[in-house]
């Protein structure tokens, strides 16, 4: 009895995901389908591909196949069946040209003889004469990633964006097989899938930042055989703001402070990102570049709630176009506070 490397047959690694296995199967099934490929051996290759997919697409069969000892379950190696003492005679049930190999039957049990067999390329479901259809293997849909740019002010307040996404669905004519009978489906061209546009309006919550991922559950590619749909992920990028700079949950902005106010102290109005103006107390002898903190006036905290802080950096503005009296006062100050 020849052992079979089903992973090698499909051209995938042992760590391949169910989706990778399905993609590999679809590609090979289209290539070697008897209606497409008339080369010698193509039909046998097609049956071999179907058998490999029958095992690797079924979690329980795959687990059993991957278990130690099952790839040569009786230890006889190639060319022998248990109890035959080297004879290669195959019993009639195993000689069924439309069924599975003797290796498969030894691992997973003998099946009834078939006269017709069809394979659903989208789900791995099989139907055959003389018995009901096997339950298709549910496969989840793939996720979709959609980049989106928003302003810092939109990130502060939250916003809504409309999108058009392309989703791939099983072909409604061939039901995902790629074939109608033995002919390639004209609707999907043998791919088993069709595409359509879907419009979505997505709410982007307050507090997102560059690199944030906003998940919209079930808005991705549809699943197959009853599998759950994938998700849509918005990949957020913030555009620069001319007034505010984001630092995590905090915001940084500059406030112009007249020289007299910086020296003597007082109050100055500062605009927040939310549009409100608040009073900031400037202490006497404030230095240029000195930073003050307004608690709770920064960005919304997306996960823990609350707000960050607003950092206000003092930009001391020197007076221009001094009057003679003002110059005289500065000269007196220079005499009182010499620079050297």
mmCIF file of C-alpha atoms in Angstrom:
data_model
loop_
_atom_site.group_PDB
_atom_site.id
_atom_site.type_symbol
_atom_site.label_atom_id
_atom_site.label_comp_id
_atom_site.label_asym_id
_atom_site.label_seq_id
_atom_site.Cartn_x
_atom_site.Cartn_y
_atom_site.Cartn_z
ATOM 1 C CA UNK A 1 0.000 0.000 0.000
ATOM 2 C CA UNK A 2 1.505 3.338 -1.080
ATOM 3 C CA UNK A 3 1.427 6.044 1.531
ATOM 4 C CA UNK A 4 0.444 9.465 0.236
ATOM 5 C CA UNK A 5 1.762 12.906 1.080
ATOM 6 C CA UNK A 6 -1.402 14.925 0.751
ATOM 7 C CA UNK A 7 0.416 18.165 1.522
ATOM 8 C CA UNK A 8 2.811 17.544 -1.347
ATOM 9 C CA UNK A 9 -0.069 16.691 -3.668
ATOM 10 C CA UNK A 10 -1.659 20.095 -3.030
ATOM 11 C CA UNK A 11 1.692 21.876 -2.905
ATOM 12 C CA UNK A 12 1.225 23.307 0.594
ATOM 13 C CA UNK A 13 3.169 23.088 3.835
ATOM 14 C CA UNK A 14 2.009 21.140 6.881
ATOM 15 C CA UNK A 15 1.330 24.434 8.629
ATOM 16 C CA UNK A 16 -0.954 25.674 5.832
ATOM 17 C CA UNK A 17 -4.182 27.350 6.926
ATOM 18 C CA UNK A 18 -7.595 26.061 5.759
ATOM 19 C CA UNK A 19 -7.802 29.048 3.398
ATOM 20 C CA UNK A 20 -4.365 28.245 1.896
ATOM 21 C CA UNK A 21 -5.469 24.641 1.366
ATOM 22 C CA UNK A 22 -8.704 25.758 -0.297
ATOM 23 C CA UNK A 23 -6.859 28.150 -2.634
ATOM 24 C CA UNK A 24 -4.329 25.489 -3.621
ATOM 25 C CA UNK A 25 -7.106 22.970 -4.259
ATOM 26 C CA UNK A 26 -9.127 25.342 -6.432
ATOM 27 C CA UNK A 27 -6.084 26.189 -8.541
ATOM 28 C CA UNK A 28 -5.134 22.554 -9.120
ATOM 29 C CA UNK A 29 -8.722 21.375 -9.643
ATOM 30 C CA UNK A 30 -9.211 23.902 -12.424
ATOM 31 C CA UNK A 31 -5.892 22.917 -13.999
ATOM 32 C CA UNK A 32 -6.489 19.153 -14.019
ATOM 33 C CA UNK A 33 -10.263 18.975 -14.446
ATOM 34 C CA UNK A 34 -10.974 16.441 -17.236
ATOM 35 C CA UNK A 35 -13.052 18.984 -19.137
ATOM 36 C CA UNK A 36 -10.054 21.335 -19.265
ATOM 37 C CA UNK A 37 -7.005 19.094 -19.348
ATOM 38 C CA UNK A 38 -6.999 16.312 -21.924
ATOM 39 C CA UNK A 39 -3.435 15.160 -21.202
ATOM 40 C CA UNK A 40 -2.791 11.563 -20.210
ATOM 41 C CA UNK A 41 -2.926 11.163 -16.467
ATOM 42 C CA UNK A 42 -4.852 14.404 -15.844
ATOM 43 C CA UNK A 43 -7.952 12.546 -14.668
ATOM 44 C CA UNK A 44 -5.980 10.469 -12.183
ATOM 45 C CA UNK A 45 -4.216 13.606 -10.978
ATOM 46 C CA UNK A 46 -7.638 15.266 -10.554
ATOM 47 C CA UNK A 47 -8.843 12.351 -8.410
ATOM 48 C CA UNK A 48 -5.662 12.486 -6.344
ATOM 49 C CA UNK A 49 -6.139 16.225 -5.741
ATOM 50 C CA UNK A 50 -9.737 15.634 -4.653
ATOM 51 C CA UNK A 51 -8.626 12.920 -2.246
ATOM 52 C CA UNK A 52 -5.979 15.165 -0.701
ATOM 53 C CA UNK A 53 -8.496 17.955 -0.238
ATOM 54 C CA UNK A 54 -11.028 15.527 1.254
ATOM 55 C CA UNK A 55 -8.526 14.861 4.047
ATOM 56 C CA UNK A 56 -6.839 18.231 4.610
ATOM 57 C CA UNK A 57 -10.034 20.295 4.458
ATOM 58 C CA UNK A 58 -11.658 18.203 7.178
ATOM 59 C CA UNK A 59 -10.179 19.087 10.618
ATOM 60 C CA UNK A 60 -10.813 15.610 12.047
ATOM 61 C CA UNK A 61 -9.402 13.748 9.045
ATOM 62 C CA UNK A 62 -6.417 16.086 8.945
ATOM 63 C CA UNK A 63 -5.734 15.527 12.653
ATOM 64 C CA UNK A 64 -5.883 11.770 12.153
ATOM 65 C CA UNK A 65 -3.680 11.935 9.051
ATOM 66 C CA UNK A 66 -1.078 14.066 10.883
ATOM 67 C CA UNK A 67 -0.948 11.652 13.828
ATOM 68 C CA UNK A 68 2.313 9.631 14.097
ATOM 69 C CA UNK A 69 2.111 6.323 12.264
ATOM 70 C CA UNK A 70 -0.870 7.095 10.049
ATOM 71 C CA UNK A 71 1.090 7.920 6.919
ATOM 72 C CA UNK A 72 2.128 4.255 6.883
ATOM 73 C CA UNK A 73 -0.480 2.815 9.250
ATOM 74 C CA UNK A 74 0.650 -0.829 9.147
ATOM 75 C CA UNK A 75 4.365 -0.313 8.658
ATOM 76 C CA UNK A 76 4.492 -2.351 5.448
ATOM 77 C CA UNK A 77 5.712 0.421 3.206
ATOM 78 C CA UNK A 78 4.912 0.663 -0.496
ATOM 79 C CA UNK A 79 3.399 -2.255 -2.418
ATOM 80 C CA UNK A 80 1.784 -4.357 0.339
ATOM 81 C CA UNK A 81 -1.525 -4.504 2.106
ATOM 82 C CA UNK A 82 -1.918 -5.989 5.579
ATOM 83 C CA UNK A 83 -2.314 -9.736 5.486
ATOM 84 C CA UNK A 84 -1.224 -10.159 1.852
ATOM 85 C CA UNK A 85 2.442 -11.077 2.556
ATOM 86 C CA UNK A 86 3.762 -8.969 -0.274
ATOM 87 C CA UNK A 87 0.924 -9.578 -2.737
ATOM 88 C CA UNK A 88 -0.297 -6.428 -4.444
ATOM 89 C CA UNK A 89 -3.792 -7.669 -5.280
ATOM 90 C CA UNK A 90 -6.332 -4.961 -4.488
ATOM 91 C CA UNK A 91 -9.832 -6.100 -3.376
ATOM 92 C CA UNK A 92 -12.712 -5.087 -5.665
ATOM 93 C CA UNK A 93 -13.947 -2.332 -3.363
ATOM 94 C CA UNK A 94 -10.592 -0.601 -3.591
ATOM 95 C CA UNK A 95 -10.365 -0.915 -7.351
ATOM 96 C CA UNK A 96 -13.263 1.488 -7.858
ATOM 97 C CA UNK A 97 -11.738 4.022 -10.309
ATOM 98 C CA UNK A 98 -14.049 6.816 -9.137
ATOM 99 C CA UNK A 99 -13.428 6.267 -5.408
ATOM 100 C CA UNK A 100 -10.536 6.969 -3.064
ATOM 101 C CA UNK A 101 -7.231 5.127 -2.909
ATOM 102 C CA UNK A 102 -6.651 2.058 -0.747
ATOM 103 C CA UNK A 103 -4.424 4.234 1.448
ATOM 104 C CA UNK A 104 -7.354 6.554 2.109
ATOM 105 C CA UNK A 105 -9.731 3.674 2.808
ATOM 106 C CA UNK A 106 -7.307 2.096 5.283
ATOM 107 C CA UNK A 107 -7.036 5.355 7.213
ATOM 108 C CA UNK A 108 -10.644 6.456 7.159
ATOM 109 C CA UNK A 109 -12.748 3.396 6.462
ATOM 110 C CA UNK A 110 -14.135 1.616 3.409
ATOM 111 C CA UNK A 111 -16.829 3.358 1.402
ATOM 112 C CA UNK A 112 -19.542 2.133 -0.896
ATOM 113 C CA UNK A 113 -18.827 1.852 -4.567
ATOM 114 C CA UNK A 114 -19.719 4.981 -6.524
ATOM 115 C CA UNK A 115 -20.815 5.562 -10.067
ATOM 116 C CA UNK A 116 -20.620 9.347 -10.109
ATOM 117 C CA UNK A 117 -18.710 11.809 -8.001
ATOM 118 C CA UNK A 118 -18.697 15.581 -7.973
ATOM 119 C CA UNK A 119 -16.636 17.935 -5.860
ATOM 120 C CA UNK A 120 -17.629 21.405 -4.687
ATOM 121 C CA UNK A 121 -14.519 23.514 -5.160
ATOM 122 C CA UNK A 122 -15.836 26.175 -2.832
ATOM 123 C CA UNK A 123 -16.592 24.017 0.215
ATOM 124 C CA UNK A 124 -15.033 20.612 -0.275
ATOM 125 C CA UNK A 125 -18.496 18.947 -0.186
ATOM 126 C CA UNK A 126 -18.883 15.643 -2.029
ATOM 127 C CA UNK A 127 -21.962 13.948 -3.368
ATOM 128 C CA UNK A 128 -22.097 10.477 -4.869
ATOM 129 C CA UNK A 129 -24.641 8.048 -6.171
ATOM 130 C CA UNK A 130 -26.061 5.705 -3.588
ATOM 131 C CA UNK A 131 -25.518 7.975 -0.532
ATOM 132 C CA UNK A 132 -26.340 11.495 0.676
ATOM 133 C CA UNK A 133 -24.084 14.507 0.475
ATOM 134 C CA UNK A 134 -21.461 14.961 3.159
ATOM 135 C CA UNK A 135 -21.745 18.042 5.325
ATOM 136 C CA UNK A 136 -19.718 20.891 3.751
ATOM 137 C CA UNK A 137 -16.885 22.267 5.831
ATOM 138 C CA UNK A 138 -17.694 25.762 7.034
ATOM 139 C CA UNK A 139 -14.952 28.238 6.200
ATOM 140 C CA UNK A 140 -14.784 31.782 7.631
ATOM 141 C CA UNK A 141 -14.504 34.683 5.198
ATOM 142 C CA UNK A 142 -11.337 36.717 4.790
ATOM 143 C CA UNK A 143 -10.868 40.089 6.479
ATOM 144 C CA UNK A 144 -10.697 43.319 4.466
ATOM 145 C CA UNK A 145 -8.328 46.187 5.303
ATOM 146 C CA UNK A 146 -9.250 49.709 4.206
ATOM 147 C CA UNK A 147 -6.928 52.723 4.764
ATOM 148 C CA UNK A 148 -8.575 55.987 5.839
ATOM 149 C CA UNK A 149 -7.197 59.483 6.490
ATOM 150 C CA UNK A 150 -8.909 61.792 8.973
ATOM 151 C CA UNK A 151 -8.055 65.125 10.564
ATOM 152 C CA UNK A 152 -6.962 65.541 14.171
ATOM 153 C CA UNK A 153 -10.211 67.381 14.872
ATOM 154 C CA UNK A 154 -12.227 64.453 13.476
ATOM 155 C CA UNK A 155 -10.198 62.112 15.684
ATOM 156 C CA UNK A 156 -11.105 64.311 18.670
ATOM 157 C CA UNK A 157 -14.850 64.369 18.035
ATOM 158 C CA UNK A 158 -15.328 61.109 16.107
ATOM 159 C CA UNK A 159 -16.584 61.017 12.537
ATOM 160 C CA UNK A 160 -18.341 58.930 9.895
ATOM 161 C CA UNK A 161 -16.876 57.730 6.611
ATOM 162 C CA UNK A 162 -18.542 56.082 3.612
ATOM 163 C CA UNK A 163 -16.717 53.311 1.751
ATOM 164 C CA UNK A 164 -17.226 51.079 -1.241
ATOM 165 C CA UNK A 165 -15.591 47.674 -0.777
ATOM 166 C CA UNK A 166 -15.282 44.788 -3.221
ATOM 167 C CA UNK A 167 -16.439 41.456 -1.815
ATOM 168 C CA UNK A 168 -16.013 38.044 -3.401
ATOM 169 C CA UNK A 169 -18.906 35.588 -3.129
ATOM 170 C CA UNK A 170 -19.553 32.028 -4.347
ATOM 171 C CA UNK A 171 -20.817 32.086 -7.903
ATOM 172 C CA UNK A 172 -24.651 31.972 -7.820
ATOM 173 C CA UNK A 173 -24.755 29.840 -10.977
ATOM 174 C CA UNK A 174 -22.284 27.045 -10.179
ATOM 175 C CA UNK A 175 -22.514 27.539 -6.384
ATOM 176 C CA UNK A 176 -18.765 27.913 -6.018
ATOM 177 C CA UNK A 177 -17.657 24.783 -7.892
ATOM 178 C CA UNK A 178 -16.415 26.549 -11.024
ATOM 179 C CA UNK A 179 -18.145 23.890 -13.161
ATOM 180 C CA UNK A 180 -21.622 23.112 -14.401
ATOM 181 C CA UNK A 181 -21.558 19.405 -14.986
ATOM 182 C CA UNK A 182 -18.284 18.871 -16.806
ATOM 183 C CA UNK A 183 -18.185 22.341 -18.357
ATOM 184 C CA UNK A 184 -16.500 25.432 -16.974
ATOM 185 C CA UNK A 185 -19.026 27.897 -15.589
ATOM 186 C CA UNK A 186 -19.389 30.807 -18.014
ATOM 187 C CA UNK A 187 -20.487 33.203 -15.278
ATOM 188 C CA UNK A 188 -17.344 32.986 -13.139
ATOM 189 C CA UNK A 189 -14.933 31.582 -15.733
ATOM 190 C CA UNK A 190 -14.171 28.570 -13.558
ATOM 191 C CA UNK A 191 -13.049 30.556 -10.523
ATOM 192 C CA UNK A 192 -16.130 29.635 -8.490
ATOM 193 C CA UNK A 193 -16.495 33.229 -7.316
ATOM 194 C CA UNK A 194 -17.991 36.531 -8.410
ATOM 195 C CA UNK A 195 -17.325 40.070 -7.155
ATOM 196 C CA UNK A 196 -19.705 42.851 -6.225
ATOM 197 C CA UNK A 197 -19.431 46.315 -4.697
ATOM 198 C CA UNK A 198 -20.876 47.010 -1.283
ATOM 199 C CA UNK A 199 -21.382 50.472 0.213
ATOM 200 C CA UNK A 200 -20.740 50.932 3.926
ATOM 201 C CA UNK A 201 -21.008 53.856 6.312
ATOM 202 C CA UNK A 202 -18.668 53.395 9.266
ATOM 203 C CA UNK A 203 -18.574 55.301 12.541
ATOM 204 C CA UNK A 204 -15.003 56.129 13.599
ATOM 205 C CA UNK A 205 -14.913 56.605 17.382
ATOM 206 C CA UNK A 206 -13.229 59.543 19.177
ATOM 207 C CA UNK A 207 -9.619 59.081 20.231
ATOM 208 C CA UNK A 208 -8.226 57.112 17.284
ATOM 209 C CA UNK A 209 -4.616 57.739 16.291
ATOM 210 C CA UNK A 210 -2.343 56.941 13.381
ATOM 211 C CA UNK A 211 -2.019 53.157 13.354
ATOM 212 C CA UNK A 212 -5.386 52.553 15.033
ATOM 213 C CA UNK A 213 -7.491 49.709 13.608
ATOM 214 C CA UNK A 214 -11.257 50.194 13.693
ATOM 215 C CA UNK A 215 -13.031 46.823 13.419
ATOM 216 C CA UNK A 216 -16.406 46.425 11.743
ATOM 217 C CA UNK A 217 -17.517 42.888 12.558
ATOM 218 C CA UNK A 218 -18.946 40.837 9.691
ATOM 219 C CA UNK A 219 -18.278 43.463 7.012
ATOM 220 C CA UNK A 220 -15.487 41.483 5.315
ATOM 221 C CA UNK A 221 -15.606 38.702 2.745
ATOM 222 C CA UNK A 222 -18.511 36.250 3.175
ATOM 223 C CA UNK A 223 -17.797 32.779 4.543
ATOM 224 C CA UNK A 224 -18.579 29.548 2.730
ATOM 225 C CA UNK A 225 -20.837 26.664 3.740
ATOM 226 C CA UNK A 226 -22.311 28.677 6.587
ATOM 227 C CA UNK A 227 -18.984 30.031 7.835
ATOM 228 C CA UNK A 228 -18.942 33.452 9.488
ATOM 229 C CA UNK A 229 -18.116 36.480 7.366
ATOM 230 C CA UNK A 230 -14.755 38.165 7.864
ATOM 231 C CA UNK A 231 -14.314 41.621 9.348
ATOM 232 C CA UNK A 232 -13.511 45.038 7.892
ATOM 233 C CA UNK A 233 -10.569 46.849 9.490
ATOM 234 C CA UNK A 234 -10.065 50.574 8.914
ATOM 235 C CA UNK A 235 -6.364 51.497 9.093
ATOM 236 C CA UNK A 236 -6.315 55.067 10.409
ATOM 237 C CA UNK A 237 -3.837 57.813 9.506
ATOM 238 C CA UNK A 238 -4.151 61.328 10.990
ATOM 239 C CA UNK A 239 -3.322 64.344 8.833
ATOM 240 C CA UNK A 240 -1.189 67.110 10.461
ATOM 241 C CA UNK A 241 -2.984 69.976 12.213
ATOM 242 C CA UNK A 242 -1.648 73.557 11.884
ATOM 243 C CA UNK A 243 -2.331 74.449 15.543
ATOM 244 C CA UNK A 244 -2.104 71.275 17.631
ATOM 245 C CA UNK A 245 0.476 68.506 17.808
ATOM 246 C CA UNK A 246 -0.553 65.160 19.229
ATOM 247 C CA UNK A 247 1.610 63.422 21.817
ATOM 248 C CA UNK A 248 -0.213 60.234 22.751
ATOM 249 C CA UNK A 249 -3.374 61.354 24.543
ATOM 250 C CA UNK A 250 -1.926 64.846 25.153
ATOM 251 C CA UNK A 251 -1.972 67.827 22.811
ATOM 252 C CA UNK A 252 0.673 70.533 22.415
ATOM 253 C CA UNK A 253 -0.086 74.072 21.265
ATOM 254 C CA UNK A 254 1.689 77.454 21.374
ATOM 255 C CA UNK A 255 0.343 80.616 23.038
ATOM 256 C CA UNK A 256 1.747 84.046 22.226
ATOM 257 C CA UNK A 257 2.523 85.939 25.449
ATOM 258 C CA UNK A 258 3.281 89.698 25.332
ATOM 259 C CA UNK A 259 6.597 90.599 26.958
ATOM 260 C CA UNK A 260 4.907 92.674 29.659
ATOM 261 C CA UNK A 261 2.564 89.787 30.539
ATOM 262 C CA UNK A 262 5.463 87.342 30.664
ATOM 263 C CA UNK A 263 7.347 89.669 33.053
ATOM 264 C CA UNK A 264 4.498 90.830 35.270
ATOM 265 C CA UNK A 265 2.155 87.815 35.034
ATOM 266 C CA UNK A 266 -1.536 87.714 34.189
ATOM 267 C CA UNK A 267 -4.024 85.648 32.168
ATOM 268 C CA UNK A 268 -4.268 84.672 28.518
ATOM 269 C CA UNK A 269 -7.042 82.894 26.606
ATOM 270 C CA UNK A 270 -6.118 79.593 24.953
ATOM 271 C CA UNK A 271 -8.229 77.758 22.358
ATOM 272 C CA UNK A 272 -8.766 74.016 22.862
ATOM 273 C CA UNK A 273 -9.143 71.444 20.058
ATOM 274 C CA UNK A 274 -12.813 71.133 20.995
ATOM 275 C CA UNK A 275 -13.309 74.806 20.042
ATOM 276 C CA UNK A 276 -13.673 76.290 23.521
ATOM 277 C CA UNK A 277 -11.410 79.052 24.889
ATOM 278 C CA UNK A 278 -10.103 78.727 28.443
ATOM 279 C CA UNK A 279 -8.127 81.093 30.673
ATOM 280 C CA UNK A 280 -4.509 80.193 31.394
ATOM 281 C CA UNK A 281 -2.772 81.900 34.304
ATOM 282 C CA UNK A 282 0.722 83.129 33.424
ATOM 283 C CA UNK A 283 2.971 83.582 36.476
ATOM 284 C CA UNK A 284 5.422 86.521 36.669
ATOM 285 C CA UNK A 285 8.797 86.111 34.984
ATOM 286 C CA UNK A 286 7.585 83.378 32.603
ATOM 287 C CA UNK A 287 10.372 82.263 30.249
ATOM 288 C CA UNK A 288 10.068 81.795 26.519
ATOM 289 C CA UNK A 289 9.265 78.127 25.752
ATOM 290 C CA UNK A 290 7.981 77.407 29.252
ATOM 291 C CA UNK A 291 5.175 74.826 29.153
ATOM 292 C CA UNK A 292 1.929 74.819 31.163
ATOM 293 C CA UNK A 293 -0.531 71.978 31.598
ATOM 294 C CA UNK A 294 -4.315 72.218 31.273
ATOM 295 C CA UNK A 295 -5.627 68.977 32.771
ATOM 296 C CA UNK A 296 -8.335 67.107 30.845
ATOM 297 C CA UNK A 297 -8.204 69.363 27.767
ATOM 298 C CA UNK A 298 -6.393 66.909 25.496
ATOM 299 C CA UNK A 299 -7.535 63.969 23.332
ATOM 300 C CA UNK A 300 -10.263 61.525 24.359
ATOM 301 C CA UNK A 301 -8.802 58.284 25.724
ATOM 302 C CA UNK A 302 -10.235 55.601 23.488
ATOM 303 C CA UNK A 303 -10.036 52.656 25.845
ATOM 304 C CA UNK A 304 -9.942 53.814 29.463
ATOM 305 C CA UNK A 305 -12.169 56.895 29.053
ATOM 306 C CA UNK A 306 -11.475 60.478 30.087
ATOM 307 C CA UNK A 307 -9.162 62.927 28.354
ATOM 308 C CA UNK A 308 -5.473 63.662 28.127
ATOM 309 C CA UNK A 309 -3.970 67.073 28.868
ATOM 310 C CA UNK A 310 -3.381 70.199 26.810
ATOM 311 C CA UNK A 311 0.230 71.388 26.971
ATOM 312 C CA UNK A 312 0.575 75.118 26.301
ATOM 313 C CA UNK A 313 4.018 76.380 25.311
ATOM 314 C CA UNK A 314 4.668 80.090 25.955
ATOM 315 C CA UNK A 315 5.941 82.048 22.977
ATOM 316 C CA UNK A 316 7.053 85.416 24.360
ATOM 317 C CA UNK A 317 6.444 88.189 21.814
ATOM 318 C CA UNK A 318 8.868 91.122 21.840
ATOM 319 C CA UNK A 319 7.359 94.591 21.269
ATOM 320 C CA UNK A 320 7.936 96.386 17.955
ATOM 321 C CA UNK A 321 7.807 100.047 16.855
ATOM 322 C CA UNK A 322 8.699 101.366 20.330
ATOM 323 C CA UNK A 323 7.830 104.941 21.190
ATOM 324 C CA UNK A 324 10.598 107.272 22.489
ATOM 325 C CA UNK A 325 9.233 106.890 26.012
ATOM 326 C CA UNK A 326 9.249 103.070 25.759
ATOM 327 C CA UNK A 327 12.840 103.109 24.505
ATOM 328 C CA UNK A 328 13.781 105.347 27.421
ATOM 329 C CA UNK A 329 12.218 102.866 29.867
ATOM 330 C CA UNK A 330 14.166 99.959 28.331
ATOM 331 C CA UNK A 331 17.367 102.006 28.528
ATOM 332 C CA UNK A 332 16.706 102.573 32.217
ATOM 333 C CA UNK A 333 16.092 98.825 32.628
ATOM 334 C CA UNK A 334 19.361 98.089 30.836
ATOM 335 C CA UNK A 335 21.210 100.346 33.306
ATOM 336 C CA UNK A 336 19.536 98.587 36.227
ATOM 337 C CA UNK A 337 20.222 95.079 34.836
ATOM 338 C CA UNK A 338 23.493 95.189 32.894
ATOM 339 C CA UNK A 339 24.097 92.177 30.658
ATOM 340 C CA UNK A 340 27.757 91.798 31.651
#
